[in-house]
Coordinates of C-alpha atoms in Angstrom, one line a residue:
M110 CA 0.0 0.0 0.0
S111 CA 1.2 3.5 -0.8
E112 CA 0.6 6.7 1.1
R113 CA 0.2 10.2 -0.2
V114 CA 3.0 12.6 0.7
D115 CA 3.9 16.1 -0.5
V116 CA 7.2 17.4 -1.9
T117 CA 7.6 21.1 -1.0
L118 CA 8.9 23.2 -3.9
P119 CA 9.8 26.9 -4.1
D120 CA 6.5 27.7 -5.9
G121 CA 4.1 25.0 -4.8
T122 CA 3.6 21.5 -3.5
M123 CA 4.0 18.4 -5.7
P124 CA 1.9 15.4 -4.8
A125 CA 3.9 12.2 -4.5
H126 CA 3.3 8.6 -3.4
R127 CA 5.5 6.6 -1.0
W128 CA 5.8 2.9 -0.5
L129 CA 7.6 1.4 2.4
P130 CA 9.4 -2.0 2.5
E131 CA 8.3 -4.6 5.1
S132 CA 11.1 -3.4 7.5
G133 CA 9.7 0.2 7.4
T134 CA 13.1 1.6 6.4
G135 CA 15.7 1.1 3.7
P136 CA 17.6 2.9 0.9
G137 CA 15.5 5.2 -1.3
V138 CA 14.5 4.9 -4.9
L139 CA 13.0 7.8 -6.8
L140 CA 10.6 6.3 -9.3
L141 CA 10.0 8.4 -12.3
Q142 CA 6.8 7.8 -14.4
E143 CA 6.2 7.2 -18.1
I144 CA 4.2 9.7 -20.0
F145 CA 1.1 7.9 -18.6
G146 CA 1.7 9.3 -15.1
I147 CA 1.4 7.4 -11.9
S148 CA -0.4 4.6 -13.6
P149 CA -1.3 1.1 -12.3
Y150 CA 1.8 -0.2 -14.0
I151 CA 4.0 2.3 -12.2
R152 CA 2.4 1.5 -8.9
R153 CA 3.1 -2.2 -9.5
R154 CA 6.8 -1.5 -10.2
A155 CA 6.8 0.6 -7.0
E156 CA 5.5 -2.3 -5.1
D157 CA 8.1 -4.6 -6.7
L158 CA 10.9 -2.2 -5.6
A159 CA 9.5 -2.0 -2.1
A160 CA 9.4 -5.8 -1.9
L161 CA 13.2 -5.7 -2.6
G162 CA 13.6 -3.5 0.5
Y163 CA 13.5 0.0 -0.9
V164 CA 11.6 3.1 0.2
V165 CA 10.0 4.3 -3.0
L166 CA 8.9 7.8 -3.8
A167 CA 6.9 8.4 -7.0
P168 CA 6.2 12.1 -7.7
E169 CA 3.3 13.2 -9.9
V170 CA 5.6 14.9 -12.4
F171 CA 2.5 16.2 -14.4
W172 CA 1.2 18.0 -11.3
R173 CA 1.6 21.5 -12.9
L174 CA -0.8 20.3 -15.6
G175 CA -3.3 19.1 -13.1
V176 CA -2.9 15.4 -14.0
S177 CA -2.0 12.4 -11.9
D178 CA -2.3 9.7 -14.5
V179 CA -3.7 8.9 -17.9
P180 CA -6.4 6.2 -17.9
N181 CA -5.6 3.0 -19.8
G182 CA -7.6 2.8 -23.1
P183 CA -7.4 3.3 -26.8
S184 CA -6.7 7.1 -26.5
M185 CA -4.1 6.9 -23.8
L186 CA -1.1 7.5 -26.1
E187 CA -2.7 10.5 -27.8
E188 CA -3.7 12.0 -24.5
A189 CA -0.2 11.4 -22.9
M190 CA 1.6 12.9 -25.9
G191 CA -0.6 16.0 -25.6
L192 CA 0.4 16.4 -22.0
L193 CA 4.1 15.9 -22.9
G194 CA 3.7 18.7 -25.5
R195 CA 2.5 21.1 -22.8
L196 CA 5.2 20.1 -20.1
D197 CA 7.8 22.5 -19.0
W198 CA 10.9 20.2 -19.2
D199 CA 13.1 22.4 -17.0
A200 CA 10.4 22.6 -14.3
A201 CA 10.0 18.8 -14.4
V202 CA 13.8 18.4 -13.9
A203 CA 13.8 20.9 -11.1
D204 CA 10.7 19.3 -9.4
S205 CA 12.1 15.8 -9.7
T206 CA 15.5 16.9 -8.3
Q207 CA 13.8 18.3 -5.3
A208 CA 11.9 15.0 -4.9
L209 CA 15.2 13.2 -4.8
R210 CA 16.5 15.6 -2.1
A211 CA 13.3 15.1 -0.1
L212 CA 13.7 11.3 -0.4
R213 CA 17.2 11.6 1.0
D214 CA 15.8 13.6 3.9
D215 CA 13.0 11.2 4.6
E216 CA 13.4 9.6 8.1
T217 CA 12.5 6.2 6.7
V218 CA 15.5 6.2 4.3
T219 CA 18.6 4.6 5.7
G220 CA 21.5 4.4 3.3
G221 CA 21.7 5.9 -0.2
A222 CA 19.2 6.9 -2.8
G223 CA 18.9 5.9 -6.5
V224 CA 16.6 6.7 -9.4
V225 CA 14.6 4.3 -11.6
G226 CA 12.7 5.8 -14.6
F227 CA 10.8 4.5 -17.5
C228 CA 10.5 6.1 -21.0
F229 CA 9.9 9.8 -20.3
G230 CA 11.1 9.1 -16.7
G231 CA 14.2 7.3 -18.0
G232 CA 15.4 10.5 -19.7
L233 CA 14.2 12.7 -16.9
G234 CA 16.2 10.5 -14.4
Y235 CA 19.4 11.0 -16.4
A236 CA 18.9 14.8 -16.4
V237 CA 18.3 14.7 -12.6
V238 CA 21.5 12.8 -11.8
A239 CA 23.4 15.0 -14.1
G240 CA 22.9 17.8 -11.6
E241 CA 22.2 15.9 -8.4
P242 CA 24.3 12.8 -8.3
A243 CA 22.7 9.6 -6.9
D244 CA 24.0 6.2 -5.9
A245 CA 22.4 4.4 -8.9
L246 CA 20.3 5.2 -12.1
V247 CA 18.2 2.6 -14.0
S248 CA 16.8 4.1 -17.2
F249 CA 14.4 2.1 -19.3
Y250 CA 14.4 3.3 -22.9
G251 CA 14.9 7.0 -21.9
S252 CA 13.1 8.8 -24.7
A253 CA 14.9 12.1 -24.1
L254 CA 18.4 10.6 -24.0
P255 CA 19.3 11.5 -27.6
Q256 CA 19.0 15.1 -26.8
L257 CA 20.6 14.9 -23.3
V258 CA 23.8 12.9 -23.7
D259 CA 25.4 15.7 -25.8
A260 CA 24.1 18.5 -23.7
V261 CA 24.5 17.6 -20.0
P262 CA 27.8 17.4 -18.1
S263 CA 29.3 14.0 -17.4
V264 CA 27.2 11.9 -15.2
S265 CA 29.0 10.5 -12.1
T266 CA 26.2 8.2 -11.1
P267 CA 26.6 4.5 -11.9
S268 CA 23.9 3.7 -14.5
L269 CA 22.1 0.8 -16.2
H270 CA 20.3 1.6 -19.5
V271 CA 17.7 -0.8 -21.0
F272 CA 16.5 -0.7 -24.6
G273 CA 14.5 -2.9 -27.0
E274 CA 16.2 -3.7 -30.3
S275 CA 13.0 -3.0 -32.2
D276 CA 12.2 0.3 -30.6
A277 CA 10.3 2.5 -33.0
Y278 CA 11.3 5.7 -31.1
L279 CA 14.9 4.8 -30.4
P280 CA 16.3 2.8 -33.3
M281 CA 19.5 0.9 -32.8
D282 CA 21.8 3.5 -34.5
V283 CA 20.5 6.0 -31.9
V284 CA 21.0 3.4 -29.0
E285 CA 24.6 2.9 -30.3
R286 CA 25.3 6.7 -30.1
I287 CA 23.7 6.8 -26.6
T288 CA 25.9 3.8 -25.5
E289 CA 29.0 5.5 -26.8
R290 CA 28.3 8.6 -24.8
V291 CA 27.1 7.1 -21.5
T292 CA 29.9 4.5 -21.4
G293 CA 32.5 7.1 -22.3
G294 CA 32.6 8.9 -19.0
D295 CA 34.3 8.1 -15.6
A296 CA 31.1 6.6 -14.0
P297 CA 30.3 2.9 -14.6
A298 CA 27.6 2.6 -17.2
E299 CA 25.9 -0.6 -18.5
V300 CA 23.7 -0.9 -21.6
V301 CA 21.6 -3.9 -22.3
T302 CA 19.3 -4.5 -25.3
Y303 CA 16.6 -7.1 -26.0
P304 CA 15.9 -8.5 -29.5
G305 CA 12.4 -8.0 -30.8
A306 CA 11.3 -5.6 -28.0
D307 CA 9.7 -2.3 -28.8
H308 CA 9.4 0.9 -26.8
A309 CA 7.7 0.5 -23.5
F310 CA 8.1 -3.2 -23.6
D311 CA 8.0 -3.4 -19.8
N312 CA 4.5 -1.9 -19.4
D313 CA 2.2 -4.9 -19.2
D314 CA -0.8 -2.6 -19.7
F315 CA 0.5 -1.4 -23.1
V316 CA 0.3 -2.9 -26.5
N317 CA 4.1 -3.2 -26.8
H318 CA 4.5 -5.4 -23.7
D319 CA 7.1 -8.2 -24.2
A320 CA 6.8 -10.6 -21.3
D321 CA 10.2 -12.2 -21.9
A322 CA 12.2 -9.0 -22.3
S323 CA 10.3 -7.5 -19.3
A324 CA 11.3 -10.4 -17.0
A325 CA 14.9 -10.4 -18.2
A326 CA 15.2 -6.6 -17.9
W327 CA 13.7 -6.6 -14.4
A328 CA 16.0 -9.4 -13.3
R329 CA 18.9 -7.3 -14.6
T330 CA 17.6 -4.3 -12.7
E331 CA 17.4 -6.2 -9.4
E332 CA 21.0 -7.4 -9.9
F333 CA 22.2 -3.9 -10.7
L334 CA 20.5 -2.3 -7.7
A335 CA 21.8 -5.0 -5.4
R336 CA 25.3 -4.1 -6.4
T337 CA 25.0 -0.3 -6.5
L338 CA 22.3 0.4 -3.8
P339 CA 22.3 -2.7 -1.5
T340 CA 19.5 -3.0 1.0
G341 CA 21.5 -4.9 3.6

């Protein structure tokens, strides 16, 4: 079960959701949404992370647009893309950065703090740790990465980047360029790709879901977090 919490910002209050592990304390994970907001899928991934022993904080990044989540359905992609077109990217980065700071200050967080993001949240997470280093970053098919890897300073946070080899939004030549940049810095960076998987393949509520790639990528995520952000 999650609880509603607030992240205080200089110009307002961002709603967020917090999941606690069974122990009640643990390292923190900032969970950054897809373009569909704090969807049932994101909530399930939050529960998965809490089950691993993490305190999970998922901010409502679209709060300035008055939206918590986009309902599942045939128009979900069109509606979500419309929200993305209205989003203030710089404000989203600043808001998410403050959420990471709030997570670190949370009394239930013992140990370090990392970031896990999907699609929109995968690129957003990279932008956050570029300015506010964390202990770990897991980025699933970060849609903004092609614009970020050349523009942001070198990231010092250890990172894992996950892509599908049949991604219609991030084709393999783009993934190769991203790989060259993220692995070219001083921080450890791992890139893994999955044959036949399209964009958003981890989302089991979306048409592109690939069960085999999803299971393999999540197992890799668990292993990476166990190394970089151990719970015990």
